[in-house]
Amino acid sequence: MQKLRPDMDIGKNLRKLRKQKKLSQGDVSRKLQLMGCNVSRMTYSKMERNDYNIRISELIALKIIFEADYVDFFEGLEEKFRKEANL
């Protein structure tokens, strides 16, 4: 099985947003399932570890669950990208 190589690391931001809401990974996966996203606790854990490519529908649901802005998911990533690309 091929290991995913994450393009960008949003897992840390997912973990931070989840902890700010005082939710467990199980809580988040149950909320995602109620919103029609087939995400187990194990799959959500993979999201936080950057071992899973998040679907747009899942990102939208996470935005609603965390009551966040899309920019919150990508915090710090532009700077990291610029540094790695020597921009």
Short mmCIF file of N, CA and C in Angstrom, two decimals:
data_model
loop_
_atom_site.label_atom_id
_atom_site.label_comp_id
_atom_site.label_asym_id
_atom_site.label_seq_id
_atom_site.Cartn_x
_atom_site.Cartn_y
_atom_site.Cartn_z
N MET A 1 0.84 -1.18 0.00
CA MET A 1 0.00 0.00 0.00
C MET A 1 0.89 1.24 0.00
N GLN A 2 0.56 2.17 -0.86
CA GLN A 2 1.34 3.40 -0.98
C GLN A 2 0.99 4.36 0.16
N LYS A 3 2.02 4.87 0.81
CA LYS A 3 1.84 5.84 1.90
C LYS A 3 1.56 7.21 1.29
N LEU A 4 0.56 7.89 1.83
CA LEU A 4 0.25 9.24 1.36
C LEU A 4 1.35 10.20 1.79
N ARG A 5 1.76 11.04 0.89
CA ARG A 5 2.71 12.10 1.22
C ARG A 5 1.92 13.39 1.25
N PRO A 6 1.69 13.94 2.43
CA PRO A 6 0.83 15.11 2.50
C PRO A 6 1.42 16.30 1.75
N ASP A 7 0.55 16.96 1.00
CA ASP A 7 0.95 18.16 0.28
C ASP A 7 1.18 19.30 1.28
N MET A 8 0.25 19.48 2.17
CA MET A 8 0.35 20.51 3.20
C MET A 8 -0.20 19.92 4.50
N ASP A 9 0.30 20.40 5.60
CA ASP A 9 -0.03 19.86 6.92
C ASP A 9 -1.14 20.67 7.58
N ILE A 10 -2.41 20.24 7.38
CA ILE A 10 -3.50 20.94 8.07
C ILE A 10 -3.92 20.18 9.32
N GLY A 11 -3.35 19.01 9.54
CA GLY A 11 -3.72 18.20 10.70
C GLY A 11 -3.56 18.92 12.02
N LYS A 12 -2.47 19.68 12.16
CA LYS A 12 -2.24 20.42 13.41
C LYS A 12 -3.35 21.44 13.63
N ASN A 13 -3.79 22.06 12.55
CA ASN A 13 -4.87 23.04 12.67
C ASN A 13 -6.20 22.37 13.01
N LEU A 14 -6.45 21.18 12.44
CA LEU A 14 -7.66 20.44 12.79
C LEU A 14 -7.65 20.10 14.28
N ARG A 15 -6.53 19.61 14.77
CA ARG A 15 -6.41 19.25 16.18
C ARG A 15 -6.64 20.48 17.08
N LYS A 16 -6.05 21.60 16.69
CA LYS A 16 -6.21 22.83 17.48
C LYS A 16 -7.67 23.26 17.52
N LEU A 17 -8.35 23.24 16.36
CA LEU A 17 -9.76 23.64 16.30
C LEU A 17 -10.62 22.69 17.13
N ARG A 18 -10.34 21.39 17.04
CA ARG A 18 -11.11 20.40 17.81
C ARG A 18 -10.95 20.63 19.31
N LYS A 19 -9.72 20.85 19.74
CA LYS A 19 -9.47 21.05 21.17
C LYS A 19 -10.08 22.36 21.67
N GLN A 20 -10.11 23.38 20.82
CA GLN A 20 -10.75 24.65 21.21
C GLN A 20 -12.23 24.44 21.51
N LYS A 21 -12.85 23.50 20.79
CA LYS A 21 -14.27 23.20 20.99
C LYS A 21 -14.49 22.14 22.06
N LYS A 22 -13.37 21.64 22.64
CA LYS A 22 -13.43 20.61 23.68
C LYS A 22 -14.16 19.35 23.20
N LEU A 23 -13.83 18.93 21.97
CA LEU A 23 -14.42 17.74 21.37
C LEU A 23 -13.38 16.64 21.29
N SER A 24 -13.83 15.39 21.42
CA SER A 24 -12.95 14.26 21.17
C SER A 24 -12.98 13.94 19.68
N GLN A 25 -12.06 13.11 19.23
CA GLN A 25 -12.09 12.67 17.83
C GLN A 25 -13.38 11.93 17.55
N GLY A 26 -13.85 11.13 18.51
CA GLY A 26 -15.12 10.42 18.36
C GLY A 26 -16.29 11.37 18.21
N ASP A 27 -16.29 12.45 19.00
CA ASP A 27 -17.35 13.46 18.90
C ASP A 27 -17.40 14.04 17.48
N VAL A 28 -16.22 14.38 16.96
CA VAL A 28 -16.15 14.98 15.62
C VAL A 28 -16.63 13.99 14.57
N SER A 29 -16.20 12.74 14.67
CA SER A 29 -16.61 11.76 13.66
C SER A 29 -18.11 11.53 13.72
N ARG A 30 -18.71 11.50 14.92
CA ARG A 30 -20.16 11.33 15.02
C ARG A 30 -20.89 12.51 14.39
N LYS A 31 -20.41 13.72 14.64
CA LYS A 31 -21.04 14.90 14.04
C LYS A 31 -20.91 14.86 12.51
N LEU A 32 -19.74 14.44 12.02
CA LEU A 32 -19.55 14.32 10.57
C LEU A 32 -20.53 13.31 9.99
N GLN A 33 -20.71 12.18 10.67
CA GLN A 33 -21.64 11.15 10.19
C GLN A 33 -23.06 11.68 10.15
N LEU A 34 -23.46 12.44 11.17
CA LEU A 34 -24.80 13.03 11.19
C LEU A 34 -25.01 14.00 10.04
N MET A 35 -23.90 14.56 9.53
CA MET A 35 -23.98 15.50 8.41
C MET A 35 -23.82 14.79 7.07
N GLY A 36 -23.79 13.45 7.07
CA GLY A 36 -23.73 12.70 5.83
C GLY A 36 -22.33 12.35 5.36
N CYS A 37 -21.32 12.61 6.17
CA CYS A 37 -19.94 12.27 5.81
C CYS A 37 -19.58 10.94 6.47
N ASN A 38 -19.14 9.98 5.69
CA ASN A 38 -18.80 8.65 6.19
C ASN A 38 -17.39 8.67 6.76
N VAL A 39 -17.24 9.22 7.97
CA VAL A 39 -15.93 9.38 8.59
C VAL A 39 -15.95 8.73 9.97
N SER A 40 -15.18 7.66 10.12
CA SER A 40 -15.05 6.99 11.42
C SER A 40 -14.07 7.77 12.29
N ARG A 41 -13.98 7.40 13.55
CA ARG A 41 -13.00 8.03 14.43
C ARG A 41 -11.60 7.78 13.92
N MET A 42 -11.36 6.57 13.40
CA MET A 42 -10.04 6.22 12.86
C MET A 42 -9.72 7.10 11.65
N THR A 43 -10.70 7.33 10.79
CA THR A 43 -10.48 8.19 9.61
C THR A 43 -10.21 9.62 10.04
N TYR A 44 -10.97 10.11 11.03
CA TYR A 44 -10.72 11.47 11.50
C TYR A 44 -9.32 11.58 12.10
N SER A 45 -8.90 10.56 12.82
CA SER A 45 -7.55 10.53 13.38
C SER A 45 -6.51 10.64 12.27
N LYS A 46 -6.77 9.96 11.15
CA LYS A 46 -5.87 10.05 9.99
C LYS A 46 -5.83 11.47 9.44
N MET A 47 -6.96 12.17 9.48
CA MET A 47 -6.99 13.56 9.02
C MET A 47 -6.02 14.40 9.86
N GLU A 48 -6.07 14.21 11.18
CA GLU A 48 -5.20 14.99 12.06
C GLU A 48 -3.73 14.62 11.90
N ARG A 49 -3.46 13.40 11.42
CA ARG A 49 -2.08 12.96 11.20
C ARG A 49 -1.62 13.20 9.76
N ASN A 50 -2.47 13.79 8.94
CA ASN A 50 -2.17 14.04 7.53
C ASN A 50 -1.95 12.75 6.75
N ASP A 51 -2.68 11.70 7.13
CA ASP A 51 -2.63 10.42 6.43
C ASP A 51 -3.89 10.17 5.62
N TYR A 52 -4.66 11.23 5.35
CA TYR A 52 -5.95 11.10 4.66
C TYR A 52 -6.18 12.38 3.88
N ASN A 53 -6.57 12.22 2.64
CA ASN A 53 -6.90 13.38 1.80
C ASN A 53 -8.35 13.78 2.07
N ILE A 54 -8.53 14.92 2.67
CA ILE A 54 -9.85 15.40 3.07
C ILE A 54 -10.65 15.83 1.85
N ARG A 55 -11.89 15.36 1.78
CA ARG A 55 -12.79 15.76 0.70
C ARG A 55 -13.34 17.16 1.00
N ILE A 56 -13.72 17.86 -0.04
CA ILE A 56 -14.27 19.21 0.12
C ILE A 56 -15.52 19.17 0.99
N SER A 57 -16.39 18.18 0.79
CA SER A 57 -17.61 18.08 1.60
C SER A 57 -17.27 17.90 3.08
N GLU A 58 -16.20 17.16 3.37
CA GLU A 58 -15.77 16.97 4.75
C GLU A 58 -15.22 18.27 5.33
N LEU A 59 -14.50 19.02 4.53
CA LEU A 59 -13.96 20.30 4.99
C LEU A 59 -15.10 21.27 5.31
N ILE A 60 -16.12 21.28 4.47
CA ILE A 60 -17.28 22.14 4.72
C ILE A 60 -17.95 21.74 6.04
N ALA A 61 -18.14 20.43 6.24
CA ALA A 61 -18.76 19.95 7.47
C ALA A 61 -17.90 20.31 8.69
N LEU A 62 -16.59 20.16 8.57
CA LEU A 62 -15.70 20.52 9.68
C LEU A 62 -15.78 22.01 10.00
N LYS A 63 -15.90 22.82 8.96
CA LYS A 63 -16.04 24.27 9.16
C LYS A 63 -17.28 24.56 10.00
N ILE A 64 -18.36 23.86 9.71
CA ILE A 64 -19.61 24.05 10.45
C ILE A 64 -19.46 23.54 11.89
N ILE A 65 -18.89 22.35 12.05
CA ILE A 65 -18.71 21.76 13.39
C ILE A 65 -17.86 22.65 14.28
N PHE A 66 -16.75 23.13 13.73
CA PHE A 66 -15.82 23.94 14.52
C PHE A 66 -16.20 25.41 14.57
N GLU A 67 -17.26 25.79 13.82
CA GLU A 67 -17.67 27.19 13.73
C GLU A 67 -16.46 28.05 13.38
N ALA A 68 -15.75 27.62 12.35
CA ALA A 68 -14.49 28.24 11.96
C ALA A 68 -14.61 28.89 10.59
N ASP A 69 -13.63 29.68 10.26
CA ASP A 69 -13.48 30.21 8.90
C ASP A 69 -12.52 29.29 8.16
N TYR A 70 -12.61 29.27 6.84
CA TYR A 70 -11.71 28.41 6.07
C TYR A 70 -10.25 28.77 6.32
N VAL A 71 -9.98 30.04 6.55
CA VAL A 71 -8.60 30.47 6.79
C VAL A 71 -8.02 29.78 8.03
N ASP A 72 -8.87 29.42 8.99
CA ASP A 72 -8.39 28.74 10.21
C ASP A 72 -7.77 27.38 9.90
N PHE A 73 -8.25 26.72 8.87
CA PHE A 73 -7.72 25.41 8.49
C PHE A 73 -6.32 25.53 7.90
N PHE A 74 -6.03 26.67 7.30
CA PHE A 74 -4.78 26.84 6.55
C PHE A 74 -3.79 27.78 7.25
N GLU A 75 -4.06 28.11 8.49
CA GLU A 75 -3.21 29.03 9.25
C GLU A 75 -1.76 28.55 9.26
N GLY A 76 -0.87 29.44 8.88
CA GLY A 76 0.56 29.15 8.89
C GLY A 76 1.09 28.41 7.68
N LEU A 77 0.20 27.93 6.83
CA LEU A 77 0.64 27.11 5.70
C LEU A 77 1.22 27.94 4.56
N GLU A 78 0.71 29.17 4.35
CA GLU A 78 1.26 30.00 3.29
C GLU A 78 2.72 30.33 3.58
N GLU A 79 3.00 30.67 4.83
CA GLU A 79 4.39 30.98 5.20
C GLU A 79 5.29 29.77 4.98
N LYS A 80 4.80 28.60 5.38
CA LYS A 80 5.58 27.36 5.20
C LYS A 80 5.84 27.11 3.72
N PHE A 81 4.80 27.30 2.88
CA PHE A 81 4.93 27.10 1.45
C PHE A 81 5.96 28.05 0.86
N ARG A 82 5.84 29.33 1.23
CA ARG A 82 6.79 30.33 0.71
C ARG A 82 8.22 29.99 1.11
N LYS A 83 8.41 29.55 2.33
CA LYS A 83 9.75 29.21 2.82
C LYS A 83 10.31 28.02 2.03
N GLU A 84 9.49 26.98 1.85
CA GLU A 84 9.95 25.79 1.14
C GLU A 84 10.19 26.08 -0.34
N ALA A 85 9.43 27.04 -0.91
CA ALA A 85 9.57 27.38 -2.33
C ALA A 85 10.59 28.50 -2.54
N ASN A 86 11.21 28.96 -1.45
CA ASN A 86 12.18 30.05 -1.50
C ASN A 86 11.60 31.31 -2.14
N LEU A 87 10.39 31.66 -1.75
CA LEU A 87 9.73 32.86 -2.29
C LEU A 87 9.86 34.02 -1.34
#
